[in-house]
Amino acid sequence: MLRIGEGYDLHGLSRGGPLRLACIEVPAAVSAVGHSDGDAATHALCDALLGALALGDLGSHFPSSEERWKGVASREFLRAVTGMLAQRGARVVNVDVTIVLQAPPLAPHTEPMRSALARELAIAKEAVSVKVKSADGLGPVGEGVAVEARAVVLVETPG
Ligand code: MG
């Protein structure tokens, strides 16, 4: 059976880089505020994967109230979620991630992002899309005080 999942995340930004997005480090004058490393793209992707199998959300599995997740690399969350899907015999067909950030421009980083996510998901890079946008100067993302990410995934399950 094919199942779809959707994920969304928003993190505030503070002075001082680097910025972690889609399991890579982007040189930037800002970094994301968060209990973990604040990787909004990976968090949105994890939520989409969990959503595809109706397994709750990222916060229910890795509560930000727990000290052990403080400062943890979000690739650890993605590995854990990928493992949960594999345990259920689920196969990720493709993922599509959109990151919205005013600055710096993320276009030079989409290929390394695709590679990093594909590696963690253990799927072909061709099945991983990363799209980037600015917010046209509008809203908190446009004002440069937040980063936003969305993800959609398709997962094939045995039953
Ligand atoms: Mg988050």
Tab-separated table of N, CA and C and ligand atoms in Angstrom:
chain	number	residue	atom	x	y	z
A	1	MET	N	0.843	-1.189	0.000
A	1	MET	CA	0.000	0.000	0.000
A	1	MET	C	0.889	1.254	0.000
A	2	LEU	N	0.451	2.267	-0.751
A	2	LEU	CA	1.183	3.538	-0.737
A	2	LEU	C	0.544	4.477	0.275
A	3	ARG	N	1.406	5.132	1.067
A	3	ARG	CA	0.897	6.077	2.070
A	3	ARG	C	1.683	7.374	1.954
A	4	ILE	N	0.979	8.488	2.130
A	4	ILE	CA	1.597	9.804	2.026
A	4	ILE	C	1.786	10.390	3.418
A	5	GLY	N	2.803	11.218	3.590
A	5	GLY	CA	3.007	11.901	4.864
A	5	GLY	C	3.445	13.331	4.624
A	6	GLU	N	3.064	14.202	5.537
A	6	GLU	CA	3.390	15.631	5.410
A	6	GLU	C	4.036	16.102	6.700
A	7	GLY	N	5.010	16.986	6.575
A	7	GLY	CA	5.671	17.517	7.778
A	7	GLY	C	5.972	18.986	7.627
A	8	TYR	N	6.028	19.678	8.759
A	8	TYR	CA	6.263	21.129	8.768
A	8	TYR	C	7.090	21.470	9.993
A	9	ASP	N	7.965	22.475	9.866
A	9	ASP	CA	8.687	22.947	11.047
A	9	ASP	C	9.109	24.400	10.863
A	10	LEU	N	9.269	25.070	11.974
A	10	LEU	CA	9.680	26.477	11.999
A	10	LEU	C	10.607	26.653	13.181
A	11	HIS	N	11.758	27.266	12.942
A	11	HIS	CA	12.678	27.562	14.044
A	11	HIS	C	13.104	29.019	13.980
A	12	GLY	N	13.262	29.622	15.140
A	12	GLY	CA	13.795	30.965	15.218
A	12	GLY	C	15.288	30.938	14.930
A	13	LEU	N	15.825	32.093	14.539
A	13	LEU	CA	17.254	32.199	14.236
A	13	LEU	C	17.916	33.153	15.218
A	14	SER	N	19.169	32.832	15.566
A	14	SER	CA	19.929	33.757	16.406
A	14	SER	C	21.286	34.005	15.761
A	15	ARG	N	21.951	35.054	16.201
A	15	ARG	CA	23.243	35.437	15.615
A	15	ARG	C	24.286	34.359	15.816
A	16	GLY	N	25.127	34.186	14.805
A	16	GLY	CA	26.226	33.228	14.897
A	16	GLY	C	25.883	31.932	14.210
A	17	GLY	N	26.688	31.551	13.215
A	17	GLY	CA	26.457	30.307	12.494
A	17	GLY	C	27.198	29.165	13.136
A	18	PRO	N	27.254	28.029	12.473
A	18	PRO	CA	26.620	27.729	11.191
A	18	PRO	C	25.173	27.298	11.383
A	19	LEU	N	24.488	27.164	10.257
A	19	LEU	CA	23.091	26.780	10.253
A	19	LEU	C	22.988	25.318	9.815
A	20	ARG	N	22.312	24.514	10.609
A	20	ARG	CA	22.148	23.103	10.233
A	20	ARG	C	20.817	22.911	9.522
A	21	LEU	N	20.893	22.390	8.303
A	21	LEU	CA	19.686	22.149	7.509
A	21	LEU	C	19.866	20.893	6.676
A	22	ALA	N	18.887	20.017	6.694
A	22	ALA	CA	18.893	18.796	5.882
A	22	ALA	C	20.170	17.989	6.101
A	23	CYS	N	20.578	17.907	7.353
A	23	CYS	CA	21.719	17.066	7.751
A	23	CYS	C	23.067	17.546	7.228
A	24	ILE	N	23.139	18.838	6.847
A	24	ILE	CA	24.456	19.402	6.546
A	24	ILE	C	24.609	20.722	7.308
A	25	GLU	N	25.834	21.228	7.323
A	25	GLU	CA	26.130	22.503	7.959
A	25	GLU	C	26.273	23.555	6.866
A	26	VAL	N	25.453	24.596	6.926
A	26	VAL	CA	25.501	25.664	5.936
A	26	VAL	C	26.215	26.860	6.562
A	27	PRO	N	27.264	27.372	5.910
A	27	PRO	CA	27.916	28.572	6.434
A	27	PRO	C	26.918	29.730	6.454
A	28	ALA	N	26.716	30.329	7.596
A	28	ALA	CA	25.732	31.403	7.711
A	28	ALA	C	26.068	32.261	8.919
A	29	ALA	N	25.516	33.455	8.929
A	29	ALA	CA	25.729	34.368	10.058
A	29	ALA	C	24.734	34.096	11.170
A	30	VAL	N	23.838	33.133	10.935
A	30	VAL	CA	22.808	32.804	11.920
A	30	VAL	C	22.774	31.295	12.159
A	31	SER	N	22.198	30.924	13.290
A	31	SER	CA	21.944	29.503	13.549
A	31	SER	C	20.528	29.369	14.092
A	32	ALA	N	19.996	28.147	14.003
A	32	ALA	CA	18.620	27.931	14.440
A	32	ALA	C	18.567	27.710	15.944
A	33	VAL	N	17.564	28.292	16.552
A	33	VAL	CA	17.341	28.086	17.974
A	33	VAL	C	16.508	26.818	18.130
A	34	GLY	N	16.956	25.917	18.979
A	34	GLY	CA	16.195	24.689	19.183
A	34	GLY	C	16.816	23.858	20.274
A	35	HIS	N	16.042	22.903	20.771
A	35	HIS	CA	16.541	22.034	21.840
A	35	HIS	C	17.622	21.097	21.276
A	36	SER	N	17.370	20.602	20.053
A	36	SER	CA	18.391	19.785	19.375
A	36	SER	C	19.275	20.751	18.589
A	37	ASP	N	19.705	20.360	17.389
A	37	ASP	CA	20.511	21.281	16.576
A	37	ASP	C	19.652	22.220	15.737
A	38	GLY	N	18.319	22.135	15.883
A	38	GLY	CA	17.414	23.080	15.216
A	38	GLY	C	17.299	22.897	13.714
A	39	ASP	N	17.581	21.704	13.222
A	39	ASP	CA	17.536	21.425	11.783
A	39	ASP	C	16.066	21.270	11.342
A	40	ALA	N	15.467	22.387	10.950
A	40	ALA	CA	14.035	22.407	10.629
A	40	ALA	C	13.701	21.467	9.466
A	41	ALA	N	14.574	21.372	8.476
A	41	ALA	CA	14.293	20.529	7.309
A	41	ALA	C	14.245	19.060	7.713
A	42	THR	N	15.195	18.643	8.531
A	42	THR	CA	15.208	17.241	8.967
A	42	THR	C	14.029	16.956	9.893
A	43	HIS	N	13.660	17.930	10.712
A	43	HIS	CA	12.502	17.737	11.593
A	43	HIS	C	11.216	17.583	10.771
A	44	ALA	N	11.064	18.431	9.747
A	44	ALA	CA	9.875	18.328	8.892
A	44	ALA	C	9.848	16.980	8.179
A	45	LEU	N	11.012	16.531	7.724
A	45	LEU	CA	11.089	15.240	7.038
A	45	LEU	C	10.738	14.094	7.992
A	46	CYS	N	11.256	14.147	9.204
A	46	CYS	CA	10.926	13.110	10.200
A	46	CYS	C	9.421	13.085	10.463
A	47	ASP	N	8.820	14.263	10.599
A	47	ASP	CA	7.376	14.324	10.854
A	47	ASP	C	6.584	13.762	9.675
A	48	ALA	N	7.059	14.011	8.462
A	48	ALA	CA	6.376	13.478	7.279
A	48	ALA	C	6.460	11.952	7.261
A	49	LEU	N	7.630	11.418	7.589
A	49	LEU	CA	7.809	9.954	7.605
A	49	LEU	C	6.935	9.324	8.684
A	50	LEU	N	6.918	9.938	9.863
A	50	LEU	CA	6.073	9.428	10.947
A	50	LEU	C	4.604	9.536	10.553
A	51	GLY	N	4.254	10.656	9.915
A	51	GLY	CA	2.872	10.874	9.510
A	51	GLY	C	2.389	9.850	8.493
A	52	ALA	N	3.278	9.448	7.602
A	52	ALA	CA	2.891	8.470	6.572
A	52	ALA	C	2.403	7.172	7.200
A	53	LEU	N	2.978	6.822	8.350
A	53	LEU	CA	2.570	5.578	9.017
A	53	LEU	C	1.722	5.846	10.262
A	54	ALA	N	1.283	7.088	10.426
A	54	ALA	CA	0.466	7.483	11.578
A	54	ALA	C	1.127	7.073	12.886
A	55	LEU	N	2.420	7.421	12.997
A	55	LEU	CA	3.187	7.048	14.195
A	55	LEU	C	3.406	8.240	15.128
A	56	GLY	N	2.548	9.236	15.035
A	56	GLY	CA	2.701	10.387	15.920
A	56	GLY	C	3.630	11.420	15.316
A	57	ASP	N	4.153	12.299	16.166
A	57	ASP	CA	5.051	13.335	15.652
A	57	ASP	C	6.407	13.258	16.346
A	58	LEU	N	7.322	14.059	15.830
A	58	LEU	CA	8.706	14.008	16.321
A	58	LEU	C	8.782	14.278	17.824
A	59	GLY	N	7.988	15.273	18.252
A	59	GLY	CA	8.004	15.649	19.668
A	59	GLY	C	7.532	14.545	20.596
A	60	SER	N	6.657	13.666	20.085
A	60	SER	CA	6.163	12.583	20.938
A	60	SER	C	7.217	11.488	21.110
A	61	HIS	N	8.128	11.378	20.140
A	61	HIS	CA	9.187	10.365	20.231
A	61	HIS	C	10.459	10.906	20.875
A	62	PHE	N	10.724	12.196	20.645
A	62	PHE	CA	11.949	12.821	21.165
A	62	PHE	C	11.569	14.138	21.849
A	63	PRO	N	10.943	14.071	23.013
A	63	PRO	CA	10.425	15.297	23.648
A	63	PRO	C	11.534	16.313	23.956
A	64	SER	N	11.263	17.577	23.621
A	64	SER	CA	12.262	18.619	23.887
A	64	SER	C	12.389	18.879	25.384
A	65	SER	N	11.475	18.292	26.175
A	65	SER	CA	11.578	18.430	27.632
A	65	SER	C	12.650	17.497	28.204
A	66	GLU	N	13.124	16.547	27.368
A	66	GLU	CA	14.113	15.585	27.867
A	66	GLU	C	15.538	16.047	27.569
A	67	GLU	N	16.335	16.072	28.632
A	67	GLU	CA	17.715	16.559	28.566
A	67	GLU	C	18.559	15.776	27.551
A	68	ARG	N	18.246	14.478	27.380
A	68	ARG	CA	19.115	13.653	26.517
A	68	ARG	C	19.056	14.041	25.045
A	69	TRP	N	18.040	14.819	24.648
A	69	TRP	CA	17.965	15.245	23.243
A	69	TRP	C	18.566	16.623	23.041
A	70	LYS	N	19.081	17.231	24.106
A	70	LYS	CA	19.631	18.590	24.009
A	70	LYS	C	20.884	18.579	23.134
A	71	GLY	N	20.884	19.436	22.105
A	71	GLY	CA	22.048	19.589	21.236
A	71	GLY	C	22.328	18.411	20.326
A	72	VAL	N	21.429	17.418	20.305
A	72	VAL	CA	21.678	16.223	19.501
A	72	VAL	C	21.564	16.561	18.003
A	73	ALA	N	22.384	15.900	17.188
A	73	ALA	CA	22.305	16.102	15.739
A	73	ALA	C	21.001	15.487	15.234
A	74	SER	N	20.265	16.235	14.433
A	74	SER	CA	18.954	15.760	13.979
A	74	SER	C	19.056	14.534	13.082
A	75	ARG	N	20.248	14.274	12.535
A	75	ARG	CA	20.408	13.042	11.753
A	75	ARG	C	20.136	11.814	12.626
A	76	GLU	N	20.337	11.957	13.933
A	76	GLU	CA	20.023	10.851	14.847
A	76	GLU	C	18.516	10.593	14.880
A	77	PHE	N	17.731	11.665	14.841
A	77	PHE	CA	16.267	11.517	14.783
A	77	PHE	C	15.870	10.820	13.479
A	78	LEU	N	16.496	11.276	12.381
A	78	LEU	CA	16.147	10.713	11.069
A	78	LEU	C	16.519	9.235	11.003
A	79	ARG	N	17.668	8.901	11.571
A	79	ARG	CA	18.075	7.492	11.608
A	79	ARG	C	17.072	6.663	12.405
A	80	ALA	N	16.652	7.182	13.528
A	80	ALA	CA	15.714	6.463	14.385
A	80	ALA	C	14.364	6.289	13.693
A	81	VAL	N	13.891	7.347	13.045
A	81	VAL	CA	12.604	7.280	12.359
A	81	VAL	C	12.693	6.330	11.163
A	82	THR	N	13.796	6.400	10.420
A	82	THR	CA	14.009	5.482	9.297
A	82	THR	C	13.985	4.038	9.794
A	83	GLY	N	14.578	3.820	10.958
A	83	GLY	CA	14.581	2.489	11.563
A	83	GLY	C	13.176	2.024	11.940
A	84	MET	N	12.356	2.958	12.430
A	84	MET	CA	10.973	2.608	12.795
A	84	MET	C	10.182	2.165	11.571
A	85	LEU	N	10.430	2.844	10.442
A	85	LEU	CA	9.747	2.459	9.204
A	85	LEU	C	10.237	1.090	8.734
A	86	ALA	N	11.557	0.907	8.781
A	86	ALA	CA	12.138	-0.361	8.313
A	86	ALA	C	11.611	-1.540	9.133
A	87	GLN	N	11.462	-1.324	10.435
A	87	GLN	CA	10.920	-2.361	11.316
A	87	GLN	C	9.539	-2.827	10.874
A	88	ARG	N	8.789	-1.901	10.282
A	88	ARG	CA	7.430	-2.207	9.835
A	88	ARG	C	7.393	-2.647	8.373
A	89	GLY	N	8.564	-2.840	7.791
A	89	GLY	CA	8.648	-3.293	6.408
A	89	GLY	C	8.322	-2.205	5.402
A	90	ALA	N	8.341	-0.951	5.851
A	90	ALA	CA	7.990	0.155	4.959
A	90	ALA	C	9.210	0.626	4.171
A	91	ARG	N	8.973	1.023	2.924
A	91	ARG	CA	10.035	1.491	2.038
A	91	ARG	C	9.700	2.923	1.607
A	92	VAL	N	10.681	3.809	1.738
A	92	VAL	CA	10.457	5.187	1.314
A	92	VAL	C	10.589	5.247	-0.207
A	93	VAL	N	9.523	5.686	-0.876
A	93	VAL	CA	9.528	5.781	-2.341
A	93	VAL	C	10.233	7.060	-2.777
A	94	ASN	N	9.784	8.198	-2.248
A	94	ASN	CA	10.462	9.471	-2.532
A	94	ASN	C	10.106	10.500	-1.469
A	95	VAL	N	10.951	11.506	-1.361
A	95	VAL	CA	10.687	12.598	-0.429
A	95	VAL	C	10.890	13.922	-1.162
A	96	ASP	N	10.129	14.922	-0.756
A	96	ASP	CA	10.223	16.254	-1.359
A	96	ASP	C	10.214	17.274	-0.225
A	97	VAL	N	11.323	18.002	-0.098
A	97	VAL	CA	11.506	18.930	1.016
A	97	VAL	C	11.608	20.354	0.473
A	98	THR	N	10.944	21.283	1.111
A	98	THR	CA	11.078	22.708	0.762
A	98	THR	C	11.570	23.466	1.991
A	99	ILE	N	12.621	24.247	1.800
A	99	ILE	CA	13.160	25.066	2.891
A	99	ILE	C	12.970	26.533	2.518
A	100	VAL	N	12.449	27.314	3.448
A	100	VAL	CA	12.250	28.746	3.204
A	100	VAL	C	13.146	29.525	4.154
A	101	LEU	N	14.071	30.267	3.571
A	101	LEU	CA	15.047	31.048	4.351
A	101	LEU	C	15.362	32.322	3.572
A	102	GLN	N	15.430	33.436	4.261
A	102	GLN	CA	15.697	34.692	3.547
A	102	GLN	C	17.173	34.802	3.151
A	103	ALA	N	18.068	34.448	4.075
A	103	ALA	CA	19.502	34.542	3.782
A	103	ALA	C	20.271	33.619	4.719
A	104	PRO	N	21.368	33.025	4.246
A	104	PRO	CA	21.949	33.156	2.915
A	104	PRO	C	21.167	32.337	1.891
A	105	PRO	N	21.409	32.575	0.593
A	105	PRO	CA	20.771	31.746	-0.435
A	105	PRO	C	21.204	30.292	-0.279
A	106	LEU	N	20.254	29.379	-0.358
A	106	LEU	CA	20.574	27.966	-0.115
A	106	LEU	C	20.806	27.163	-1.391
A	107	ALA	N	20.600	27.796	-2.551
A	107	ALA	CA	20.731	27.061	-3.819
A	107	ALA	C	22.057	26.306	-3.951
A	108	PRO	N	23.187	26.889	-3.517
A	108	PRO	CA	24.450	26.144	-3.675
A	108	PRO	C	24.531	24.887	-2.794
A	109	HIS	N	23.592	24.735	-1.885
A	109	HIS	CA	23.692	23.650	-0.900
A	109	HIS	C	22.692	22.512	-1.132
A	110	THR	N	21.851	22.640	-2.154
A	110	THR	CA	20.802	21.624	-2.298
A	110	THR	C	21.369	20.248	-2.674
A	111	GLU	N	22.429	20.200	-3.471
A	111	GLU	CA	22.978	18.892	-3.862
A	111	GLU	C	23.566	18.154	-2.654
A	112	PRO	N	24.421	18.822	-1.840
A	112	PRO	CA	24.883	18.150	-0.616
A	112	PRO	C	23.746	17.761	0.327
A	113	MET	N	22.704	18.575	0.367
A	113	MET	CA	21.533	18.239	1.211
A	113	MET	C	20.864	16.967	0.704
A	114	ARG	N	20.668	16.884	-0.610
A	114	ARG	CA	20.040	15.679	-1.192
A	114	ARG	C	20.881	14.438	-0.887
A	115	SER	N	22.180	14.589	-1.043
A	115	SER	CA	23.077	13.451	-0.781
A	115	SER	C	23.003	13.026	0.675
A	116	ALA	N	23.021	13.997	1.567
A	116	ALA	CA	23.012	13.683	3.002
A	116	ALA	C	21.708	12.994	3.402
A	117	LEU	N	20.584	13.516	2.916
A	117	LEU	CA	19.292	12.912	3.271
A	117	LEU	C	19.160	11.522	2.656
A	118	ALA	N	19.612	11.371	1.403
A	118	ALA	CA	19.532	10.064	0.737
A	118	ALA	C	20.340	9.027	1.519
A	119	ARG	N	21.506	9.448	1.996
A	119	ARG	CA	22.361	8.538	2.771
A	119	ARG	C	21.635	8.078	4.032
A	120	GLU	N	21.032	9.020	4.752
A	120	GLU	CA	20.353	8.667	6.007
A	120	GLU	C	19.122	7.799	5.752
A	121	LEU	N	18.438	8.061	4.635
A	121	LEU	CA	17.220	7.306	4.315
A	121	LEU	C	17.537	5.989	3.620
A	122	ALA	N	18.790	5.831	3.210
A	122	ALA	CA	19.238	4.650	2.467
A	122	ALA	C	18.407	4.458	1.194
A	123	ILE	N	18.195	5.583	0.470
A	123	ILE	CA	17.518	5.518	-0.827
A	123	ILE	C	18.361	6.304	-1.834
A	124	ALA	N	18.026	6.163	-3.118
A	124	ALA	CA	18.790	6.853	-4.162
A	124	ALA	C	18.592	8.367	-4.059
A	125	LYS	N	19.641	9.095	-4.395
A	125	LYS	CA	19.569	10.557	-4.386
A	125	LYS	C	18.465	11.060	-5.327
A	126	GLU	N	18.215	10.308	-6.393
A	126	GLU	CA	17.186	10.698	-7.370
A	126	GLU	C	15.791	10.691	-6.742
A	127	ALA	N	15.649	10.007	-5.614
A	127	ALA	CA	14.349	9.939	-4.929
A	127	ALA	C	14.215	11.017	-3.858
A	128	VAL	N	15.221	11.888	-3.777
A	128	VAL	CA	15.226	12.936	-2.743
A	128	VAL	C	15.275	14.307	-3.411
A	129	SER	N	14.233	15.069	-3.222
A	129	SER	CA	14.173	16.433	-3.748
A	129	SER	C	14.328	17.426	-2.601
A	130	VAL	N	15.164	18.436	-2.812
A	130	VAL	CA	15.258	19.549	-1.861
A	130	VAL	C	15.089	20.837	-2.657
A	131	LYS	N	14.063	21.591	-2.308
A	131	LYS	CA	13.795	22.852	-2.980
A	131	LYS	C	13.974	23.982	-1.972
A	132	VAL	N	14.468	25.125	-2.455
A	132	VAL	CA	14.705	26.239	-1.539
A	132	VAL	C	14.058	27.507	-2.071
A	133	LYS	N	13.580	28.309	-1.149
A	133	LYS	CA	12.916	29.559	-1.500
A	133	LYS	C	13.293	30.635	-0.492
A	134	SER	N	13.187	31.894	-0.908
A	134	SER	CA	13.214	32.984	0.062
A	134	SER	C	11.746	33.319	0.352
A	135	ALA	N	11.528	34.159	1.335
A	135	ALA	CA	10.143	34.505	1.667
A	135	ALA	C	9.782	35.874	1.101
A	136	ASP	N	10.610	36.353	0.149
A	136	ASP	CA	10.328	37.637	-0.495
A	136	ASP	C	10.262	38.781	0.523
A	137	GLY	N	11.007	38.630	1.605
A	137	GLY	CA	11.050	39.685	2.613
A	137	GLY	C	9.824	39.773	3.503
A	138	LEU	N	8.915	38.793	3.366
A	138	LEU	CA	7.650	38.887	4.101
A	138	LEU	C	7.608	37.979	5.333
A	139	GLY	N	6.974	38.459	6.375
A	139	GLY	CA	6.771	37.647	7.577
A	139	GLY	C	8.075	37.402	8.321
A	140	PRO	N	8.019	36.596	9.389
A	140	PRO	CA	9.218	36.351	10.201
A	140	PRO	C	10.350	35.689	9.411
A	141	VAL	N	10.007	34.836	8.439
A	141	VAL	CA	11.067	34.210	7.630
A	141	VAL	C	11.716	35.266	6.743
A	142	GLY	N	10.898	36.102	6.142
A	142	GLY	CA	11.397	37.174	5.285
A	142	GLY	C	12.215	38.202	6.033
A	143	GLU	N	11.885	38.400	7.294
A	143	GLU	CA	12.628	39.360	8.119
A	143	GLU	C	13.931	38.757	8.639
A	144	GLY	N	14.132	37.472	8.349
A	144	GLY	CA	15.387	36.831	8.724
A	144	GLY	C	15.449	36.374	10.170
A	145	VAL	N	14.291	36.239	10.809
A	145	VAL	CA	14.311	35.800	12.208
A	145	VAL	C	13.843	34.357	12.366
A	146	ALA	N	13.509	33.697	11.247
A	146	ALA	CA	13.059	32.311	11.327
A	146	ALA	C	13.383	31.559	10.045
A	147	VAL	N	13.448	30.238	10.168
A	147	VAL	CA	13.595	29.348	9.018
A	147	VAL	C	12.430	28.363	9.054
A	148	GLU	N	11.892	28.074	7.877
A	148	GLU	CA	10.711	27.224	7.776
A	148	GLU	C	11.020	26.054	6.845
A	149	ALA	N	10.428	24.913	7.123
A	149	ALA	CA	10.625	23.763	6.240
A	149	ALA	C	9.350	22.946	6.147
A	150	ARG	N	9.147	22.366	4.975
A	150	ARG	CA	8.002	21.491	4.721
A	150	ARG	C	8.507	20.243	4.021
A	151	ALA	N	7.831	19.140	4.242
A	151	ALA	CA	8.235	17.901	3.585
A	151	ALA	C	7.008	17.058	3.266
A	152	VAL	N	7.073	16.394	2.126
A	152	VAL	CA	6.064	15.419	1.747
A	152	VAL	C	6.800	14.134	1.389
A	153	VAL	N	6.268	13.010	1.832
A	153	VAL	CA	6.909	11.720	1.524
A	153	VAL	C	5.861	10.731	1.027
A	154	LEU	N	6.351	9.783	0.233
A	154	LEU	CA	5.532	8.650	-0.173
A	154	LEU	C	6.234	7.389	0.339
A	155	VAL	N	5.455	6.544	1.003
A	155	VAL	CA	6.021	5.347	1.620
A	155	VAL	C	5.202	4.145	1.155
A	156	GLU	N	5.886	3.047	0.854
A	156	GLU	CA	5.194	1.816	0.472
A	156	GLU	C	5.244	0.832	1.642
A	157	THR	N	4.084	0.378	2.057
A	157	THR	CA	4.018	-0.557	3.178
A	157	THR	C	3.582	-1.931	2.676
A	158	PRO	N	3.923	-2.992	3.419
A	158	PRO	CA	3.587	-4.350	2.971
A	158	PRO	C	2.080	-4.614	2.912
A	159	GLY	N	1.306	-4.019	3.819
A	159	GLY	CA	-0.116	-4.374	3.871
A	159	GLY	C	-1.042	-3.289	3.401
B	1	MG	MG	11.996	21.433	15.011
